[in-house]
Short mmCIF file of C-alpha atoms in Angstrom, two decimals:
data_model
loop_
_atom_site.label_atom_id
_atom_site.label_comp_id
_atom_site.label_asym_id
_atom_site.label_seq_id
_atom_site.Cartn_x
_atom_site.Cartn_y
_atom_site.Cartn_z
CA UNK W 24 2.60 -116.77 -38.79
CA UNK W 25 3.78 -117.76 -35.14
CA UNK W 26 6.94 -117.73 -33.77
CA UNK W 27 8.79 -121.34 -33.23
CA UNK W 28 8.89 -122.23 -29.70
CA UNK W 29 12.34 -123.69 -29.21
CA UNK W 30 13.87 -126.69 -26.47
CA UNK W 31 16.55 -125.39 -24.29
CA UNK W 32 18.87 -127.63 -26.56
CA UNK W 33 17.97 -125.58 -29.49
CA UNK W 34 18.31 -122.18 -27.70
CA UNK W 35 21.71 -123.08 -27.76
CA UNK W 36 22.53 -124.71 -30.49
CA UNK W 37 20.29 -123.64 -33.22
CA UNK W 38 22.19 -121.25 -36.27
CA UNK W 39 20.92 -117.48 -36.21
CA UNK W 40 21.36 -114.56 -34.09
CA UNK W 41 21.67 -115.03 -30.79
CA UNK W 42 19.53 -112.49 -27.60
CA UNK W 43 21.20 -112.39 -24.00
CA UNK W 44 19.51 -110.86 -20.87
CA UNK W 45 21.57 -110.33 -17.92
CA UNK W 46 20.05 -109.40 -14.86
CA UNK W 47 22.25 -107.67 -11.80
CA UNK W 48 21.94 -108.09 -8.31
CA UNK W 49 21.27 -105.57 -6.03
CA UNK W 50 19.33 -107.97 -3.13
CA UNK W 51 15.40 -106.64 -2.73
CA UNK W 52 16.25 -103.40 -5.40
CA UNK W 53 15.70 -106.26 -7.92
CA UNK W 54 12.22 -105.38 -8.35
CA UNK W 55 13.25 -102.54 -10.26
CA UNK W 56 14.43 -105.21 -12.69
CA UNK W 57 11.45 -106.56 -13.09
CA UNK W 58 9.62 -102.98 -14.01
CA UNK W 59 12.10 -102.50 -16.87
CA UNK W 60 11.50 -106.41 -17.99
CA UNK W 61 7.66 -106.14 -17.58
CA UNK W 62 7.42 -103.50 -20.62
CA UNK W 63 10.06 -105.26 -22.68
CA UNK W 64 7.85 -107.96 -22.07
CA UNK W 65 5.14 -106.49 -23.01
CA UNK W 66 6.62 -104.81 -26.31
CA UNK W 67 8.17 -108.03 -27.70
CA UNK W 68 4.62 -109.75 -26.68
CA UNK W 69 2.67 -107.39 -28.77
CA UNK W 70 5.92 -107.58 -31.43
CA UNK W 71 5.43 -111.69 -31.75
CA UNK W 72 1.52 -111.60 -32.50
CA UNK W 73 0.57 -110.44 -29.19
CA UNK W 74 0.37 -114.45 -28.61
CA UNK W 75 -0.68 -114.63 -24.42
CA UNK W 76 1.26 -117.57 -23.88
CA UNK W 77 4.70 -115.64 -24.68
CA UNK W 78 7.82 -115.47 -22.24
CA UNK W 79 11.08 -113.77 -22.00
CA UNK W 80 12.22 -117.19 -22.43
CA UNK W 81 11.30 -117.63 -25.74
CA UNK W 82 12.93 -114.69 -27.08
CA UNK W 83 15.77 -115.26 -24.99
CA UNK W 84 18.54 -117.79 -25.45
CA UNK W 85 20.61 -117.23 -22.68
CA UNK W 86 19.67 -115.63 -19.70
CA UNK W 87 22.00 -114.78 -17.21
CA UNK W 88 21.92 -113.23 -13.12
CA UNK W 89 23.91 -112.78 -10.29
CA UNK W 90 22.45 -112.52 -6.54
CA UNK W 91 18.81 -111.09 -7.14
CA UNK W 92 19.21 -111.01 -10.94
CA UNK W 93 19.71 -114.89 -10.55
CA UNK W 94 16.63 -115.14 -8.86
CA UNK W 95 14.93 -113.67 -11.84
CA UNK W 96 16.64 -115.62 -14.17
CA UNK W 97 15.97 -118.77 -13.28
CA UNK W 98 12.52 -117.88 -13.06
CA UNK W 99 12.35 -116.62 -16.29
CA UNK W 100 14.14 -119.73 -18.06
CA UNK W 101 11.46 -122.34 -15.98
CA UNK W 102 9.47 -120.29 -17.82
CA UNK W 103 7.23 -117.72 -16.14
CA UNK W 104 5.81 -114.41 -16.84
CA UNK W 105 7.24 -111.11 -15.33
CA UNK W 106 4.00 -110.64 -13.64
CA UNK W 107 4.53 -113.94 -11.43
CA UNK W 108 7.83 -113.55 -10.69
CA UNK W 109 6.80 -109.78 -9.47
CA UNK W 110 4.14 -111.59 -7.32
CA UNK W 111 6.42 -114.38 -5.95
CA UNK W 112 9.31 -111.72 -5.46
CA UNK W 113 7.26 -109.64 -3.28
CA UNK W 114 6.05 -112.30 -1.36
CA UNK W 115 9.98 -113.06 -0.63
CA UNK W 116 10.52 -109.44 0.57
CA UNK W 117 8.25 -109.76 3.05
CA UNK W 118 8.75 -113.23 4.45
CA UNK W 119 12.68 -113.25 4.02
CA UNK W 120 14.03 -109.97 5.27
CA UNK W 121 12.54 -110.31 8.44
CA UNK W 122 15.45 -109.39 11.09
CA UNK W 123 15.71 -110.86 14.54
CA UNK W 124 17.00 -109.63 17.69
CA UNK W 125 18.99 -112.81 17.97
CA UNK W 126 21.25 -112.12 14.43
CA UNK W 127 22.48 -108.80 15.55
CA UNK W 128 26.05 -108.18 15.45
CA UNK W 129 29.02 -109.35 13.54
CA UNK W 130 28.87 -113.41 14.21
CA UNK W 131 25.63 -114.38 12.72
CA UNK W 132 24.34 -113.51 9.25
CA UNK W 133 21.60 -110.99 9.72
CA UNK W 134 18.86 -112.87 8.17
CA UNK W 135 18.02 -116.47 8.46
CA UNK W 136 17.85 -118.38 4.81
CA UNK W 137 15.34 -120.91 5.45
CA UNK W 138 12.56 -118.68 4.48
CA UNK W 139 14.23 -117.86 1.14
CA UNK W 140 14.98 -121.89 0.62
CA UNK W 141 11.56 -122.94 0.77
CA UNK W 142 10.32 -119.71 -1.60
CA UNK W 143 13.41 -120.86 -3.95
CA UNK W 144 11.92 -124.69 -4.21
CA UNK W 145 8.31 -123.48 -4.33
CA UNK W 146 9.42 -121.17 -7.18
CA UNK W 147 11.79 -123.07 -8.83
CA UNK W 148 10.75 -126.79 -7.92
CA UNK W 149 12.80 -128.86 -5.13
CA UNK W 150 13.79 -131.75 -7.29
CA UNK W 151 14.67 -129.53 -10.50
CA UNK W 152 18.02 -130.18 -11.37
CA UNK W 153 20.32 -127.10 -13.12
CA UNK W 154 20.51 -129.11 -16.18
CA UNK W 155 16.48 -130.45 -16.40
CA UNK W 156 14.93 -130.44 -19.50
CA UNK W 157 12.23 -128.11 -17.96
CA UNK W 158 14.21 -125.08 -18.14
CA UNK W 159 13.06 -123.82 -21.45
CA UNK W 160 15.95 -121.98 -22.41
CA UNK W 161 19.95 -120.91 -21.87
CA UNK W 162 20.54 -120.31 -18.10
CA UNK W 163 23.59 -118.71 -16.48
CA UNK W 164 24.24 -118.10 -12.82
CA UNK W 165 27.09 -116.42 -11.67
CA UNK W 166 28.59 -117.24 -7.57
CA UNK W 167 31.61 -117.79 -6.00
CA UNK W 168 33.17 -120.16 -4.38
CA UNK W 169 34.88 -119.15 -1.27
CA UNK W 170 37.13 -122.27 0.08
CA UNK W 171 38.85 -121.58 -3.04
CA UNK W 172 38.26 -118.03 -4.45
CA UNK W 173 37.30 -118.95 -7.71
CA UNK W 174 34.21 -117.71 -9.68
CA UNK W 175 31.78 -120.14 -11.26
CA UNK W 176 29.46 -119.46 -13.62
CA UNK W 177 26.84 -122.52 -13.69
CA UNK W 178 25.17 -123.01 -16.53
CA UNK W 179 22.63 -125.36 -18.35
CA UNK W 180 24.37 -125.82 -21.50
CA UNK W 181 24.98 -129.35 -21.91
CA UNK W 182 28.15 -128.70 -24.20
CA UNK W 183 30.29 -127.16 -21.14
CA UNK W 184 33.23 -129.02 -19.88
CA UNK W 185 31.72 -129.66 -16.13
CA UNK W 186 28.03 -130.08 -17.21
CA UNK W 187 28.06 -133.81 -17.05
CA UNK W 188 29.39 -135.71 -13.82
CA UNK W 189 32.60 -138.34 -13.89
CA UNK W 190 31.78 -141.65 -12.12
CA UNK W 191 36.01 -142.34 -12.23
CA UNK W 192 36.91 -139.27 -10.31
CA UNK W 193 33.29 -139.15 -7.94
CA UNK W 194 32.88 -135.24 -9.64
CA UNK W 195 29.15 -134.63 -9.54
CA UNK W 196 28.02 -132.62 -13.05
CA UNK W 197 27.30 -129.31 -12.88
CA UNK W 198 23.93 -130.20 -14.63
CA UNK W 199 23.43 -132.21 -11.38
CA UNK W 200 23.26 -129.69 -9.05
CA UNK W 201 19.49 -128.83 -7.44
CA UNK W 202 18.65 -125.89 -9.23
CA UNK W 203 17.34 -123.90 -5.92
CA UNK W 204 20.50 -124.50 -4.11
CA UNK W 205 22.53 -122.93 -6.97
CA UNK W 206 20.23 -119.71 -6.88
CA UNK W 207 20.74 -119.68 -3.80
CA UNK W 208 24.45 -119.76 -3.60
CA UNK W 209 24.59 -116.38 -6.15
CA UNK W 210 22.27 -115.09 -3.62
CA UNK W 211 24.45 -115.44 -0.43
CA UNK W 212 25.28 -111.88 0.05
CA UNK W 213 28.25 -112.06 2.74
CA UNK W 214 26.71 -110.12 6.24
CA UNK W 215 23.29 -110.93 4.99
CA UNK W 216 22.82 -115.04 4.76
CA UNK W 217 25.18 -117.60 5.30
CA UNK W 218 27.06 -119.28 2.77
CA UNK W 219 25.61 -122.17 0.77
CA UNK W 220 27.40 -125.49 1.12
CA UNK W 221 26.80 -127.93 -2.35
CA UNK W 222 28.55 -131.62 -3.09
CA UNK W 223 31.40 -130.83 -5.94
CA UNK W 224 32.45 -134.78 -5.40
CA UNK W 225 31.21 -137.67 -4.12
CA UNK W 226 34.38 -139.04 -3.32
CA UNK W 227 35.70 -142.69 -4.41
CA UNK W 228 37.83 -145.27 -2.56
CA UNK W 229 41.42 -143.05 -3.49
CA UNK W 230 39.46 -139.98 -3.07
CA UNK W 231 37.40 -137.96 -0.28
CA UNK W 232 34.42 -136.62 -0.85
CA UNK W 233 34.32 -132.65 -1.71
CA UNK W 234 31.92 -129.76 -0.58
CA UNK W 235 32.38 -126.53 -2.09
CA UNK W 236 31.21 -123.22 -0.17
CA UNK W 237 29.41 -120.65 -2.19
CA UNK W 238 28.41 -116.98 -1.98
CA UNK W 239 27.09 -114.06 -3.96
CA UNK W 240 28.33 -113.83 -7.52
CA UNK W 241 28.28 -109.68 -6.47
CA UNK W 242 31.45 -110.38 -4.68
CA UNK W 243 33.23 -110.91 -7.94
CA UNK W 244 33.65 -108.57 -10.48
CA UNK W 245 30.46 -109.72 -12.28
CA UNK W 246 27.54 -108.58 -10.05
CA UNK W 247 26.43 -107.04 -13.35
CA UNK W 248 26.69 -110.41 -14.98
CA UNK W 249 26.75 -109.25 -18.94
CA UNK W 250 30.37 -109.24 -19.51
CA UNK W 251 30.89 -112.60 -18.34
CA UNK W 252 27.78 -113.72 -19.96
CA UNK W 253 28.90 -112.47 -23.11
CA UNK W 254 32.33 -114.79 -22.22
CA UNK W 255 30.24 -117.62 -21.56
CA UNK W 256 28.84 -117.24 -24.67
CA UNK W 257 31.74 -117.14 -27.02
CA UNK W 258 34.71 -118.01 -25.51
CA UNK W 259 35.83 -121.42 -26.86
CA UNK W 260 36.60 -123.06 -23.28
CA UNK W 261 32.65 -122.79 -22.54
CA UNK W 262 31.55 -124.57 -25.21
CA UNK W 263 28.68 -122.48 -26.32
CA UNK W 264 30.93 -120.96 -29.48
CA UNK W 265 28.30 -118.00 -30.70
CA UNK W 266 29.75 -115.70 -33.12
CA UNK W 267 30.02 -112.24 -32.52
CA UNK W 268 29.17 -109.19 -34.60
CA UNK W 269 26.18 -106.84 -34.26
CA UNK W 270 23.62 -108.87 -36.28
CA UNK W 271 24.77 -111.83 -34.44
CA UNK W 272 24.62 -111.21 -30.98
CA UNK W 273 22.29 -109.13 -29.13
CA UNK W 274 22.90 -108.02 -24.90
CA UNK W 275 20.44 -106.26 -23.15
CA UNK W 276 21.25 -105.65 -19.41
CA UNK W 277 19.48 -104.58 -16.82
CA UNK W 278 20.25 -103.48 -13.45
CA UNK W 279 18.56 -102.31 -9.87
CA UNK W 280 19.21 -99.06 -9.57
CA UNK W 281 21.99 -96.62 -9.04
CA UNK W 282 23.05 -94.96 -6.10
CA UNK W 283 23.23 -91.86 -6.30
CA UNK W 284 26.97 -90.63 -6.25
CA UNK W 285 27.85 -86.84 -3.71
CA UNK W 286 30.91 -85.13 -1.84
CA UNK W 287 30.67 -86.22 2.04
CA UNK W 288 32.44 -84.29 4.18
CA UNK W 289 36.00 -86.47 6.35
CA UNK W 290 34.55 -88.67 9.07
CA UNK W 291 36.36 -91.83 10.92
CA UNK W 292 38.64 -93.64 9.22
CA UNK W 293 36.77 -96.88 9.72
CA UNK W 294 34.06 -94.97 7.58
CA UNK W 295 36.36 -94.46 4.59
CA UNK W 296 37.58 -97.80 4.77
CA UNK W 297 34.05 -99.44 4.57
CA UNK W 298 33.17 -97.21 1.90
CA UNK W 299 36.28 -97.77 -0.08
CA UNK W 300 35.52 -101.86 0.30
CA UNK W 301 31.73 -101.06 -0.58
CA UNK W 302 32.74 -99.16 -3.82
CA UNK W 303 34.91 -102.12 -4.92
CA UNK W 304 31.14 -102.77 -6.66
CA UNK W 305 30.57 -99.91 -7.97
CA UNK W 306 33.59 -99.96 -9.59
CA UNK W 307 33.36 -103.34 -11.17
CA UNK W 308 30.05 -102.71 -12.39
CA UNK W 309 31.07 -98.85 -14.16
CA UNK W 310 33.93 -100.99 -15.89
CA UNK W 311 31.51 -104.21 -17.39
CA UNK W 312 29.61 -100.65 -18.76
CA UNK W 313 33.01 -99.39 -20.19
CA UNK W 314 33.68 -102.83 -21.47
CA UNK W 315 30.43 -103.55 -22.90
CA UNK W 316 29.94 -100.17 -24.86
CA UNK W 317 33.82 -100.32 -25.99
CA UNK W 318 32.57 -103.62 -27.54
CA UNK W 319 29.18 -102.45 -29.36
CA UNK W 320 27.04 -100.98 -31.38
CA UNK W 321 24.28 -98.59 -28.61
CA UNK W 322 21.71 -96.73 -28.65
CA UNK W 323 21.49 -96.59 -25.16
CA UNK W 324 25.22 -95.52 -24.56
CA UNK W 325 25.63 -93.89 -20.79
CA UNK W 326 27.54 -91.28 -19.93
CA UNK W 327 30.52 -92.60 -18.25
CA UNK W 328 32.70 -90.08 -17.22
CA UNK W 329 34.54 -86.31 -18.71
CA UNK W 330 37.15 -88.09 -20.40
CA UNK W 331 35.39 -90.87 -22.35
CA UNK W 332 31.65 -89.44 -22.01
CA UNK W 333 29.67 -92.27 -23.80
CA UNK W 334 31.93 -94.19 -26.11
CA UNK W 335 29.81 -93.50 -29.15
CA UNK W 336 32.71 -93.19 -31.44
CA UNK W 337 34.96 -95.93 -29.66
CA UNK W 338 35.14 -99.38 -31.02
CA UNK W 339 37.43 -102.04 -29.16
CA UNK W 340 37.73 -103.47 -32.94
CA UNK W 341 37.32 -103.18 -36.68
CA UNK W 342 33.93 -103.40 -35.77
CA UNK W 343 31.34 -104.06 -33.21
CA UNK W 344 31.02 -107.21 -31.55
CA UNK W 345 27.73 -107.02 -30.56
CA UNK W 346 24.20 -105.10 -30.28
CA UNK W 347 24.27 -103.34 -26.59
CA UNK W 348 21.42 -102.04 -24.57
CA UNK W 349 21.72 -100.99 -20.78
CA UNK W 350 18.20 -100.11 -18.83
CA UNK W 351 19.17 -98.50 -15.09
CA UNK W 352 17.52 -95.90 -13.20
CA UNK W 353 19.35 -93.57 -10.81
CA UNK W 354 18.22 -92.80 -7.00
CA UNK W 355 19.43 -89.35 -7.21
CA UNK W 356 16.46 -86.67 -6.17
CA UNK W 357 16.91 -84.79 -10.09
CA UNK W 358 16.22 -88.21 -11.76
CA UNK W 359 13.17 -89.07 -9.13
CA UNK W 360 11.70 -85.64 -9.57
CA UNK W 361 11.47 -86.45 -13.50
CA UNK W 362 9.22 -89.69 -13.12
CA UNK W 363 7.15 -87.95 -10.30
CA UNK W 364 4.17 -87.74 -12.73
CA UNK W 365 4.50 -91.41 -13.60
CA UNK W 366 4.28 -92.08 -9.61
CA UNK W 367 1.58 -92.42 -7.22
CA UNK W 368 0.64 -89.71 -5.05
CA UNK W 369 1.75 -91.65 -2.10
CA UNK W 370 4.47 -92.76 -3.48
CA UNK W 371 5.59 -89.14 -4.67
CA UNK W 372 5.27 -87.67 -0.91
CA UNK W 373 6.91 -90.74 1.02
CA UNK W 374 10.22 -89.31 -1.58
CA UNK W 375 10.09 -85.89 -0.10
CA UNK W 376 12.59 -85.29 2.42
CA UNK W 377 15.23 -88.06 3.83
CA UNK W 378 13.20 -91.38 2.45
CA UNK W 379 15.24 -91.17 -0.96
CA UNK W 380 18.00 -91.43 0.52
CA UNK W 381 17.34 -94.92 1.88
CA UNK W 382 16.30 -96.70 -1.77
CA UNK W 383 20.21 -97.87 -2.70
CA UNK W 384 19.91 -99.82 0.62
CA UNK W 385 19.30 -103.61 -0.83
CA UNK W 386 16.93 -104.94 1.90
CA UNK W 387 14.50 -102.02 2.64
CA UNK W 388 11.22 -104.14 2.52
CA UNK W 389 9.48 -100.99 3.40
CA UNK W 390 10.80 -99.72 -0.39
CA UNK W 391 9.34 -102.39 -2.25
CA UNK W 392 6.14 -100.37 -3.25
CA UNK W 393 8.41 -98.03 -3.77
CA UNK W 394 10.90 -99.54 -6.22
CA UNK W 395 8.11 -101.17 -7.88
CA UNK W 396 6.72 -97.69 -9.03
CA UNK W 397 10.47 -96.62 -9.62
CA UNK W 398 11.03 -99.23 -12.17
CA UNK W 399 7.51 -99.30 -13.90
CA UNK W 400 7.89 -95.44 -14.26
CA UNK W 401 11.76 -95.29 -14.92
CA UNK W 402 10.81 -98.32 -18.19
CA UNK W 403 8.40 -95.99 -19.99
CA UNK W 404 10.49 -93.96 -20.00
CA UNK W 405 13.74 -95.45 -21.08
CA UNK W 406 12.67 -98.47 -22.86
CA UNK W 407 10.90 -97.49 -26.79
CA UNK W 408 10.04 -100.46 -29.20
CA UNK W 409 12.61 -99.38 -31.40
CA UNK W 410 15.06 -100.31 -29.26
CA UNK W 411 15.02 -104.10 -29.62
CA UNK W 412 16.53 -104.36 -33.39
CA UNK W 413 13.94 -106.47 -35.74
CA UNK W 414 16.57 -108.17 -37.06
CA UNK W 415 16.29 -110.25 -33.43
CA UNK W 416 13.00 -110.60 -34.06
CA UNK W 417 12.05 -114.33 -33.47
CA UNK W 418 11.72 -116.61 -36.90
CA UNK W 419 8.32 -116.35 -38.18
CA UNK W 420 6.94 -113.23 -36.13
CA UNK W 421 6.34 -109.83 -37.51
CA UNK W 422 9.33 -107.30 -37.93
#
């Protein structure tokens, strides 16, 4: 028997338990993503018949990013394979993060989006719209809106309350919105591109026209994007209205790579105050972990700290709310030394001495190669069939 190949509609709305990727950013570190998704890929390929035309979007019905990870995502949901998305994302490596002489300093942003926009409507298609029926399943992109502060998650369900435009009050539906330009708001890392400027209103004859600026989604607390996918998902407000409960709703996250964490000795106090700002990230995305595991059933539980180690006997309820699994790799030289036999040989030797230390630095093109082999490697490793429960197996595929 084959699997059922459902609409985008039917990803949503469809009884039965429910699968959610979300994808973190972490700027050109998002090819270590696409390592951990290529064997889960591959595993739930083989798991559904070993059919050649099968995608992450068919397993998945929602699939969420933020900066990078919404990149990914919205590949993923038109529809693509890991492998092209790997292609196309190293092609933006190279042709995007391409400094200039020109943006150096504090007054421009250092890299100059064009280059992305054209990749994003090659990739993605100029004239598809965040709500077209060509996304083949659940899509959620989280940015934020800086004129007023707020967060928005876009999505394509066409239940939510801003999905469809209102002709009365000029508002232009979230549905509406060019699906490149809302990728590339999530993507508009503050220092590194400018903001992205999209049409909230149209305006009317007692109204002006409105244009909302919009940055990365990492500058909220959800540049790990599961917690407020899992919101999205079953909060009433949304719309979407899944129930929870570990047979019912599946999460599996995925992230770009951990910096690795040391003891620095005092320097300026301009240093500690960038660092303090910079950790702000680090400490939003340690607390969706907290969150997430507090909520679920694991079996890939991290160690979070001495006091609550991995939450393994910690429920937030009478039960868990959900299925949980978290792939992430660390940059620190005792977790790189254990996939050194899964690495090239070049690869290996360019990591001796101070090179490691650069891979937690988002827009190292020179890494790419790099964190490709990092991810692929790091996967084998951490990702086994038995992970994915069968019970989420698709309808009509073998268990």
């Amino acid at each position: 028997m084959s699997y059922v190949k459902r609409t985008r509609n039917q990803h949503f709305q469809d009884p039965g338990p429910k699968r959610i990727l979300a994808l973190d950013g972490g700027g050109l570190k998002g090819i270590v993503t696409l390592g951990f998704l290529a064997r889960m890929e591959d595993i739930l390929r083989e798991r559904h018949g070993s059919d050649p035309d099968f995608r992450l979007c068919h397993y998945f019905d929602l699939i969420a990013g933020t900066s990078t990870g919404a990149i990914i995502a919205a590949a993923l949901a038109r529809g693509l394979t890991v492998g092209e998305v790997t292609g196309h994302y190293m092609t933006m490596g190279r042709e995007v993060f391409t400094g200039s002489w020109f943006r150096k300093g504090v007054l421009r942003a250092r890299y100059d989006d064009d280059a992305l926009k054209l990749l994003l409507k090659d990739v993605l298609g100029k004239d598809t719209l965040l709500g077209s029926q060509s996304l083949r399943t659940g899509l959620l992109v989280v940015t934020k809106r800086m004129d007023t502060g707020s967060i928005w998650p876009l999505s394509n369900n066409p239940r939510g309350k801003y999905y469809e435009g209102q002709a009365e009050s000029g508002r232009i539906g979230n549905g509406e919105y060019p699906l490149w330009q809302v990728v590339r708001a999530s993507t508009a890392a503050p220092h590194f591109f400018d903001p992205e400027t999209i049409a909230i209103n149209v305006g009317t004859s007692r109204r002006q026209a409105v244009r909302g600026d919009f940055v990365d989604g990492g500058v909220s607390p959800h540049n790990n994007p599961s917690l407020q996918a899992v919101m999205y998902a079953t909060l009433t407000g949304y719309g979407v209205r899944w129930p929870t409960g570990a047979d019912n709703l599946l999460v599996v996250s995925v992230g770009t790579g951990r910096a690795a964490r040391g003891h620095e000795p005092p320097r300026l106090a301009a240093h500690h105050a960038m660092k303090s700002l910079l950790s702000l990230m680090d400490d939003c995305g340690d607390l969706v972990e907290t969150m997430l595991q507090w909520m679920s059933s694991s079996g890939k539980a991290r160690w979070l700290d001495g006091d609550v180690e991995a939450l393994q006997e910690d429920s937030l309820g009478p039960g868990p709310l959900l299925s949980y699994l978290r792939y992430d790799v660390s940059f620190d030289a005792e977790t790189i030394d254990g996939l050194r036999k899964r690495l090239s040989d070049r690869t290996s030797a360019a990591l001796d001495g101070d090179r490691i230390h650069t891979l937690s630095e988002m827009d190292r093109k020179d890494n790419l190669e790099i964190w490709k082999e990092i991810g692929e490697a790091a996967a084998v490793g951490e990702i086994d069939p038995d992970d994915l429960p069968g019970r989420f197996d698709l309808p009509g595929s073998r268990g």
